[in-house]
Short mmCIF file of C-alpha atoms in Angstrom, two decimals:
data_model
loop_
_atom_site.label_atom_id
_atom_site.label_comp_id
_atom_site.label_asym_id
_atom_site.label_seq_id
_atom_site.Cartn_x
_atom_site.Cartn_y
_atom_site.Cartn_z
CA MET A 239 -12.35 45.50 14.16
CA ALA A 240 -10.40 43.40 16.63
CA PRO A 241 -6.61 43.49 16.21
CA ALA A 242 -5.02 40.51 14.48
CA ALA A 243 -3.55 37.91 16.78
CA SER A 244 0.22 38.06 17.10
CA THR A 245 2.01 35.28 15.30
CA GLU A 246 5.35 35.60 17.06
CA PRO A 247 6.32 32.39 18.91
CA GLY A 248 5.30 32.55 22.54
CA GLU A 249 3.53 35.92 22.18
CA PHE A 250 0.06 34.58 21.45
CA ASP A 251 -1.78 33.82 24.67
CA PRO A 252 -5.02 31.91 24.03
CA GLU A 253 -6.42 32.82 27.44
CA GLY A 254 -9.47 35.02 27.09
CA LYS A 255 -9.52 34.77 23.29
CA ASP A 256 -12.76 34.04 21.47
CA ALA A 257 -13.24 31.30 18.89
CA ARG A 258 -12.59 33.63 15.95
CA GLN A 259 -9.21 34.71 17.32
CA LEU A 260 -8.22 31.13 18.08
CA ASN A 261 -9.22 29.99 14.60
CA ASN A 262 -7.26 32.84 13.01
CA TYR A 263 -4.16 31.81 14.91
CA VAL A 264 -4.52 28.15 13.90
CA SER A 265 -4.92 29.22 10.27
CA GLN A 266 -1.79 31.39 10.41
CA ARG A 267 0.23 28.59 11.94
CA MET A 268 -0.96 26.10 9.32
CA ASN A 269 0.16 28.44 6.54
CA SER A 270 3.61 28.66 8.11
CA TYR A 271 3.85 24.85 8.43
CA GLU A 272 3.28 24.02 4.75
CA ASP A 273 6.99 23.59 3.93
CA VAL A 274 8.24 22.49 7.37
CA TYR A 275 8.85 18.81 8.12
CA ASP A 276 9.72 16.23 10.76
CA ASP A 277 11.61 17.33 13.90
CA LEU A 278 11.59 21.03 12.99
CA LEU A 279 7.82 20.96 12.55
CA TYR A 280 7.44 19.05 15.82
CA ALA A 281 9.47 21.70 17.68
CA ALA A 282 7.59 24.55 16.00
CA TYR A 283 4.18 23.11 16.86
CA LYS A 284 5.11 22.61 20.52
CA GLN A 285 6.48 26.15 20.74
CA HIS A 286 3.53 27.82 19.03
CA PHE A 287 0.86 25.97 21.04
CA GLU A 288 2.64 25.55 24.37
CA LYS A 289 0.14 27.80 26.18
CA TRP A 290 -2.93 26.09 24.77
CA THR A 291 -5.20 24.04 27.00
CA ILE A 292 -7.71 21.35 26.14
CA ASP A 293 -10.48 23.96 26.48
CA ASP A 294 -8.76 26.26 23.98
CA PHE A 295 -8.66 23.47 21.42
CA LYS A 296 -12.28 22.53 22.10
CA LYS A 297 -13.34 26.15 21.63
CA SER A 298 -11.75 26.18 18.15
CA ASP A 299 -13.29 24.92 14.93
CA MET A 300 -13.01 21.12 14.85
CA ILE A 301 -12.80 20.91 11.06
CA GLN A 302 -9.87 23.31 11.01
CA LEU A 303 -8.14 21.39 13.79
CA GLY A 304 -8.68 18.21 11.79
CA LYS A 305 -6.87 19.85 8.88
CA LEU A 306 -4.05 20.81 11.26
CA ILE A 307 -3.71 17.17 12.35
CA ASN A 308 -3.61 16.04 8.74
CA LEU A 309 -0.93 18.62 7.92
CA LEU A 310 1.20 17.55 10.88
CA ARG A 311 0.94 13.86 9.95
CA CYS A 312 1.61 14.38 6.25
CA ASN A 313 4.69 16.45 7.08
CA GLY A 314 6.10 13.85 9.48
CA VAL A 315 4.74 14.64 12.96
CA PHE A 316 2.83 11.66 14.34
CA VAL A 317 -0.57 12.45 15.81
CA ASN A 318 -2.48 9.42 17.05
CA THR A 319 -5.81 9.30 15.20
CA THR A 320 -7.00 5.90 16.40
CA ARG A 321 -9.84 7.76 18.11
CA ALA A 322 -10.19 10.39 15.42
CA HIS A 323 -13.21 12.08 17.02
CA LEU A 324 -11.07 13.20 19.99
CA VAL A 325 -9.52 16.01 17.96
CA ALA A 326 -8.57 18.32 20.81
CA GLU A 327 -7.23 15.47 22.96
CA ASN A 328 -5.07 14.14 20.12
CA LEU A 329 -3.42 17.53 19.63
CA MET A 330 -2.88 17.92 23.37
CA ASN A 331 -1.19 14.52 23.53
CA VAL A 332 1.52 15.74 21.15
CA LEU A 333 2.14 18.76 23.37
CA ALA A 334 2.50 16.45 26.38
CA GLU A 335 5.24 14.36 24.73
CA THR A 336 8.84 14.70 25.84
CA ASP A 337 10.21 13.44 22.51
CA PRO A 338 8.57 13.01 19.12
CA HIS A 339 6.86 9.69 18.52
CA VAL A 340 8.84 7.42 16.17
CA TRP A 341 6.63 6.17 13.35
CA THR A 342 6.34 2.41 13.03
CA GLU A 343 6.03 0.56 9.74
CA GLU A 344 2.40 -0.29 10.54
CA GLU A 345 1.58 3.39 11.19
CA VAL A 346 3.15 4.44 7.88
CA ILE A 347 1.18 1.76 6.01
CA ALA A 348 -2.09 2.77 7.69
CA HIS A 349 -1.47 6.41 6.77
CA VAL A 350 -0.75 5.88 3.07
CA LYS A 351 -3.49 3.24 2.67
CA ARG A 352 -6.01 5.92 3.58
CA GLY A 353 -4.88 7.83 0.50
CA LYS A 354 -2.97 10.43 2.52
CA GLU A 355 0.23 12.02 1.29
CA LEU A 356 3.46 11.52 3.22
CA ARG A 357 5.69 14.49 2.47
CA SER A 358 8.10 13.84 5.33
CA GLU A 359 11.67 13.65 4.04
CA ASN A 360 12.78 11.37 6.87
CA LEU A 361 9.92 8.90 6.45
CA ASN A 362 10.29 8.80 2.67
CA ASP A 363 13.96 7.92 3.09
CA GLN A 364 13.30 5.30 5.77
CA PHE A 365 10.16 3.67 4.35
CA ALA A 366 10.52 4.27 0.59
CA ALA A 367 9.67 0.68 -0.35
CA ILE A 368 6.74 0.46 2.07
CA ILE A 369 5.25 3.74 0.87
CA THR A 370 5.61 2.75 -2.79
CA MET A 371 3.92 -0.60 -2.15
CA HIS A 372 0.89 0.73 -0.30
CA GLN A 373 0.18 4.28 -1.43
CA ARG A 374 -2.78 4.88 -3.72
CA PRO A 375 -2.01 6.62 -7.02
CA PRO A 376 -3.80 9.97 -7.15
CA LYS A 377 -6.94 9.88 -9.27
CA THR A 378 -7.03 11.96 -12.42
CA SER A 379 -9.94 14.27 -13.13
CA GLU A 380 -11.14 11.81 -15.79
CA GLU A 381 -11.11 8.93 -13.28
CA LYS A 382 -13.02 11.00 -10.75
CA ALA A 383 -15.61 11.85 -13.39
CA GLN A 384 -15.83 8.21 -14.49
CA GLN A 385 -16.35 7.16 -10.87
CA ARG A 386 -19.54 9.22 -10.79
CA ILE A 387 -20.96 7.39 -13.83
CA PRO A 388 -22.97 4.31 -12.77
CA ARG A 389 -21.67 1.07 -14.24
CA THR A 390 -23.98 -0.95 -16.46
CA PRO A 391 -23.73 -4.69 -17.00
CA LEU A 392 -22.08 -5.94 -20.17
CA MET A 393 -25.19 -7.96 -21.00
CA PRO A 394 -28.78 -7.64 -19.74
CA GLU A 395 -29.47 -9.83 -16.73
CA THR A 396 -32.55 -11.32 -18.46
CA PRO A 397 -31.79 -11.55 -22.19
CA SER A 398 -34.69 -10.96 -24.53
CA PRO A 399 -35.38 -13.60 -27.21
CA PHE A 400 -34.18 -11.07 -29.80
CA PRO A 401 -31.02 -9.54 -28.25
CA THR A 402 -29.62 -6.34 -29.66
CA PHE A 403 -26.14 -5.04 -29.01
CA GLY A 404 -24.63 -1.69 -28.19
CA PRO A 405 -25.82 1.01 -25.77
CA LYS A 406 -29.53 1.16 -25.16
CA THR A 407 -31.23 4.20 -26.69
CA ARG A 408 -34.84 5.36 -26.96
CA ALA A 409 -34.88 4.36 -30.61
CA ARG A 410 -33.60 0.88 -29.82
CA SER A 411 -36.05 0.55 -26.94
CA ALA A 412 -38.91 1.41 -29.29
CA ALA A 413 -37.66 -1.07 -31.85
CA ASN A 414 -37.38 -3.78 -29.24
CA SER A 415 -40.89 -3.16 -27.96
CA GLY A 416 -42.31 -4.12 -31.35
CA LEU A 417 -40.63 -7.48 -31.35
CA GLY A 418 -42.84 -8.86 -28.64
CA THR A 419 -42.03 -11.25 -25.82
CA PRO A 420 -43.34 -14.70 -25.01
CA THR A 421 -46.60 -14.61 -23.06
CA THR A 422 -45.50 -17.50 -20.87
CA VAL A 423 -42.15 -18.86 -19.90
CA PRO A 424 -42.28 -22.62 -19.34
CA VAL A 425 -40.41 -23.86 -16.30
CA THR A 426 -38.78 -27.23 -16.79
CA SER A 427 -36.33 -29.32 -14.88
CA HIS A 428 -33.97 -29.16 -17.87
CA PRO A 429 -33.71 -25.49 -18.89
CA ASN A 430 -32.14 -24.60 -22.19
CA THR A 431 -28.56 -23.71 -21.29
CA GLY A 432 -27.49 -22.87 -24.83
CA GLN A 433 -28.52 -19.21 -24.60
CA ALA A 434 -26.95 -18.85 -21.13
CA ASP A 435 -23.68 -20.39 -22.33
CA SER A 436 -23.67 -18.09 -25.33
CA ASN A 437 -24.28 -15.03 -23.18
CA GLN A 438 -21.59 -16.07 -20.71
CA HIS A 439 -19.13 -16.51 -23.56
CA MET A 440 -20.00 -13.06 -24.90
CA GLU A 441 -19.53 -11.52 -21.45
CA GLU A 442 -16.15 -13.18 -21.07
CA GLN A 443 -15.09 -12.04 -24.52
CA ALA A 444 -16.20 -8.48 -23.80
CA HIS A 445 -14.20 -8.57 -20.56
CA LYS A 446 -11.13 -9.79 -22.44
CA ASP A 447 -11.58 -7.06 -25.03
CA SER A 448 -11.73 -4.43 -22.31
CA LEU A 449 -8.53 -5.80 -20.79
CA ALA A 450 -6.87 -5.81 -24.18
CA ASP A 451 -7.19 -2.04 -24.27
CA LEU A 452 -4.97 -1.86 -21.19
CA ILE A 453 -2.62 -4.71 -21.92
CA SER A 454 0.97 -3.53 -21.64
CA THR A 455 0.30 -0.15 -23.19
CA PRO A 456 3.32 2.18 -23.19
CA GLN A 457 1.58 4.38 -20.62
CA ALA A 458 0.90 1.45 -18.27
CA LEU A 459 4.52 0.30 -18.52
CA LEU A 460 5.68 3.87 -17.93
CA ASN A 461 3.49 4.09 -14.82
CA LEU A 462 4.97 0.83 -13.54
CA GLY A 463 8.53 2.03 -14.10
CA LYS A 464 7.88 5.21 -12.13
CA MET A 465 6.66 3.20 -9.14
CA TYR A 466 9.82 1.11 -8.94
CA THR A 467 12.88 1.89 -6.85
CA ASP A 468 16.11 -0.08 -6.89
CA GLU A 469 15.21 -1.53 -3.50
CA LEU A 470 12.00 -3.05 -4.87
CA LYS A 471 13.74 -4.84 -7.75
CA TYR A 472 15.04 -8.40 -7.68
CA GLY A 473 18.75 -8.89 -8.34
CA ALA A 474 19.35 -12.47 -7.11
CA GLU A 475 21.52 -11.10 -4.31
CA LYS A 476 22.01 -12.61 -0.86
CA ASN A 477 18.78 -12.54 1.16
CA ASP A 478 16.93 -11.26 -1.92
CA SER A 479 13.71 -13.24 -2.32
CA PHE A 480 12.27 -13.65 -5.81
CA THR A 481 8.94 -14.85 -4.41
CA TRP A 482 8.60 -11.75 -2.26
CA LYS A 483 9.65 -9.35 -5.02
CA LEU A 484 7.22 -11.05 -7.40
CA GLN A 485 4.35 -10.30 -5.00
CA ILE A 486 5.44 -6.65 -5.03
CA PHE A 487 5.52 -6.79 -8.83
CA TYR A 488 1.95 -8.08 -9.03
CA ASP A 489 0.76 -5.42 -6.60
CA LEU A 490 2.43 -2.60 -8.53
CA CYS A 491 1.08 -3.96 -11.83
CA GLN A 492 -2.42 -3.71 -10.42
CA ARG A 493 -1.84 -0.10 -9.39
CA ALA A 494 -0.34 0.68 -12.82
CA PHE A 495 -3.53 -0.71 -14.45
CA ILE A 496 -1.77 -3.68 -16.03
CA PRO A 497 -4.37 -6.49 -16.13
CA PRO A 498 -3.68 -9.76 -14.28
CA THR A 499 -2.86 -11.94 -17.29
CA GLN A 500 0.34 -13.68 -18.33
CA GLU A 501 0.21 -11.86 -21.67
CA ALA A 502 0.23 -8.52 -19.85
CA TYR A 503 2.85 -9.50 -17.27
CA HIS A 504 5.50 -10.71 -19.74
CA PRO A 505 6.48 -7.35 -21.30
CA ALA A 506 6.36 -5.73 -17.84
CA PHE A 507 8.41 -8.42 -16.09
CA PRO A 508 11.92 -6.99 -16.81
CA THR A 509 10.92 -3.85 -14.90
CA MET A 510 11.25 -5.75 -11.60
CA LEU A 511 14.75 -7.11 -12.38
CA LYS A 512 18.26 -5.78 -11.88
CA GLY A 513 21.84 -7.04 -11.77
CA GLN A 514 22.49 -10.68 -12.56
CA ALA A 515 18.76 -11.47 -12.60
CA LEU A 516 18.24 -8.99 -15.43
CA GLN A 517 21.31 -10.32 -17.27
CA TYR A 518 20.07 -13.90 -16.97
CA TYR A 519 16.62 -12.87 -18.20
CA TYR A 520 17.95 -11.37 -21.44
CA ALA A 521 20.47 -14.18 -21.93
CA THR A 522 17.74 -16.84 -21.69
CA ARG A 523 14.66 -15.01 -22.95
CA GLN A 524 14.84 -16.26 -26.55
CA THR A 525 15.23 -19.87 -25.40
CA TRP A 526 12.16 -19.56 -23.19
CA LEU A 527 10.10 -18.07 -26.00
CA LEU A 528 11.31 -20.69 -28.48
CA HIS A 529 10.17 -23.55 -26.24
CA GLY A 530 7.02 -21.83 -24.98
CA HIS A 531 8.26 -21.53 -21.38
CA ASP A 532 7.04 -18.86 -18.99
CA PRO A 533 9.97 -16.45 -18.26
CA ILE A 534 8.65 -15.69 -14.77
CA THR A 535 8.59 -19.38 -13.83
CA GLY A 536 11.90 -20.02 -15.56
CA LEU A 537 13.76 -17.27 -13.75
CA GLY A 538 12.27 -18.25 -10.39
CA ASP A 539 13.23 -21.90 -10.86
CA HIS A 540 16.78 -20.92 -11.82
CA PHE A 541 17.52 -18.70 -8.83
CA GLU A 542 15.24 -20.25 -6.20
CA GLY A 543 15.26 -23.99 -6.78
CA GLU A 544 15.60 -26.73 -4.16
CA GLU A 545 19.26 -25.92 -3.47
CA TYR A 546 18.37 -22.30 -2.73
CA HIS A 547 15.61 -23.28 -0.30
CA ARG A 548 17.94 -25.73 1.49
CA ALA A 549 20.56 -23.02 1.94
CA ILE A 550 17.99 -20.56 3.29
CA GLN A 551 16.61 -23.20 5.65
CA GLN A 552 20.12 -23.85 6.99
CA GLU A 553 20.68 -20.14 7.61
CA TRP A 554 17.27 -19.91 9.28
CA ASN A 555 18.10 -22.81 11.60
CA ASN A 556 21.45 -21.24 12.58
CA VAL A 557 19.99 -17.92 13.73
CA ILE A 558 19.93 -17.68 17.53
CA PHE A 559 19.94 -14.62 19.74
CA GLN A 560 23.26 -15.40 21.43
CA SER A 561 25.10 -15.67 18.10
CA VAL A 562 23.77 -12.25 17.10
CA ILE A 563 25.04 -10.82 20.40
CA ASP A 564 28.46 -12.40 19.86
CA LYS A 565 28.74 -10.73 16.46
CA ASN A 566 27.62 -7.33 17.79
CA LEU A 567 29.46 -6.92 21.09
CA TYR A 568 29.06 -3.16 21.23
CA LYS A 569 25.31 -3.10 20.66
CA THR A 570 22.57 -3.23 23.28
CA LEU A 571 20.30 -6.24 23.74
CA SER A 572 17.41 -4.40 22.12
CA GLU A 573 19.57 -3.53 19.10
CA CYS A 574 20.69 -7.15 18.81
CA LEU A 575 17.10 -8.32 19.03
CA GLU A 576 16.16 -5.93 16.23
CA ILE A 577 19.00 -7.31 14.08
CA MET A 578 17.86 -10.88 14.71
CA VAL A 579 14.22 -10.15 13.90
CA SER A 580 15.24 -8.32 10.72
CA THR A 581 17.47 -11.23 9.66
CA LEU A 582 14.69 -13.75 10.19
CA GLN A 583 12.25 -11.57 8.28
CA GLN A 584 14.59 -11.52 5.27
CA LEU A 585 15.15 -15.28 5.40
CA TYR A 586 11.43 -15.96 5.91
CA HIS A 587 10.57 -14.97 2.34
CA GLY A 588 13.15 -17.46 1.03
CA LEU A 589 11.78 -20.46 2.91
CA ASP A 590 9.75 -23.14 1.19
CA ARG A 591 6.25 -21.75 0.68
CA ASP A 592 4.72 -24.40 2.96
CA LEU A 593 6.80 -23.03 5.85
CA GLN A 594 5.90 -19.38 5.35
CA THR A 595 3.29 -19.28 8.09
CA PRO A 596 2.93 -17.03 11.15
CA ALA A 597 3.04 -20.10 13.41
CA TYR A 598 6.38 -21.27 12.01
CA HIS A 599 7.77 -17.76 12.42
CA ARG A 600 6.66 -17.56 16.07
CA ILE A 601 8.14 -20.98 16.85
CA LYS A 602 11.48 -19.85 15.46
CA LEU A 603 11.47 -16.68 17.56
CA VAL A 604 10.91 -18.77 20.69
CA GLU A 605 13.63 -21.26 19.73
CA ALA A 606 16.12 -18.50 18.96
CA THR A 607 15.67 -16.69 22.27
CA HIS A 608 14.63 -19.24 24.90
CA THR A 609 18.20 -20.04 26.05
CA HIS A 610 19.07 -16.42 26.79
CA PRO A 611 18.46 -15.29 30.40
CA ALA A 612 16.54 -12.20 29.29
CA PHE A 613 13.85 -14.40 27.72
CA GLN A 614 13.78 -17.49 29.91
CA SER A 615 10.98 -16.22 32.15
CA ALA A 616 8.86 -15.43 29.10
CA THR A 617 9.39 -18.72 27.27
CA THR A 618 9.30 -21.24 30.13
#
């Protein structure tokens, strides 16, 4: 039996090792990385694999290396997987880096949208709201089992003249076969729509009944509450957009299995509120209900009416790159640019909805920077 590969940092030399020895080493390293995150994991990976070449990686098991990449990414070390089939090359690229790659918001979103965990402490602190918005809730064993069951239509596509209801069984099939069917079906330019309308109504009612089983159940509301952080809630604070937070609310409701109906949204709505917005909701709720007003519309109109949009528009117009520099004298140009872009992004969600377009955003960026020497060559 060949001796086990040494696991001490720097002692394992992949040169001359066969595939089994290389795979054993990768497996040992993966076990040691389970509870290591971010910069420490990055440093450990570079130390443990510093002697590896592209040929060593290619000699190893690709599936196991794929699991190593997934472990590194989930624990905070960025490995570019745009060309996922280049497994060995992607791992070598990390070894070639001087400093760890800084995750962008888009990279975090792409990672969690694929259903991958993100256990990195740093990334969870930095992108808590983004991760909460885009991550998929893990499927339960019941959901996985249900996913394997083929769906059947609520009503048969071609209704028989003597429809029966409930799941189709052999007994019901035998009973139906004795009823007979028309020998010919006349085709006219004015088909009888009564049966179709009736069936459509029954389908719609069945759909509503299925939604009613989910509507604002305690478990659904509990799921929604667990998804929320204070940052995701609307408090009617400065640069806090109700329209934007409402979109987050609708997205989280969908993931909490709250159906998209006003009746379902109303009991869940307070979950997205905090501070003065929550106080105003409870102070005005009975009045809304008494007069049949929608609380969501009422709260939005109160905090984000025409006066609000005018104020946001004025702030938006006043943002220019030079003014940001003047207020941040000890910051670099790139830091000031980041502050300006972040400020515009916050104000953008408070603009009138007709102005919330990518084109309007780009025009503002050009207007805000074109007078500064650093941007004149790019905007003229």
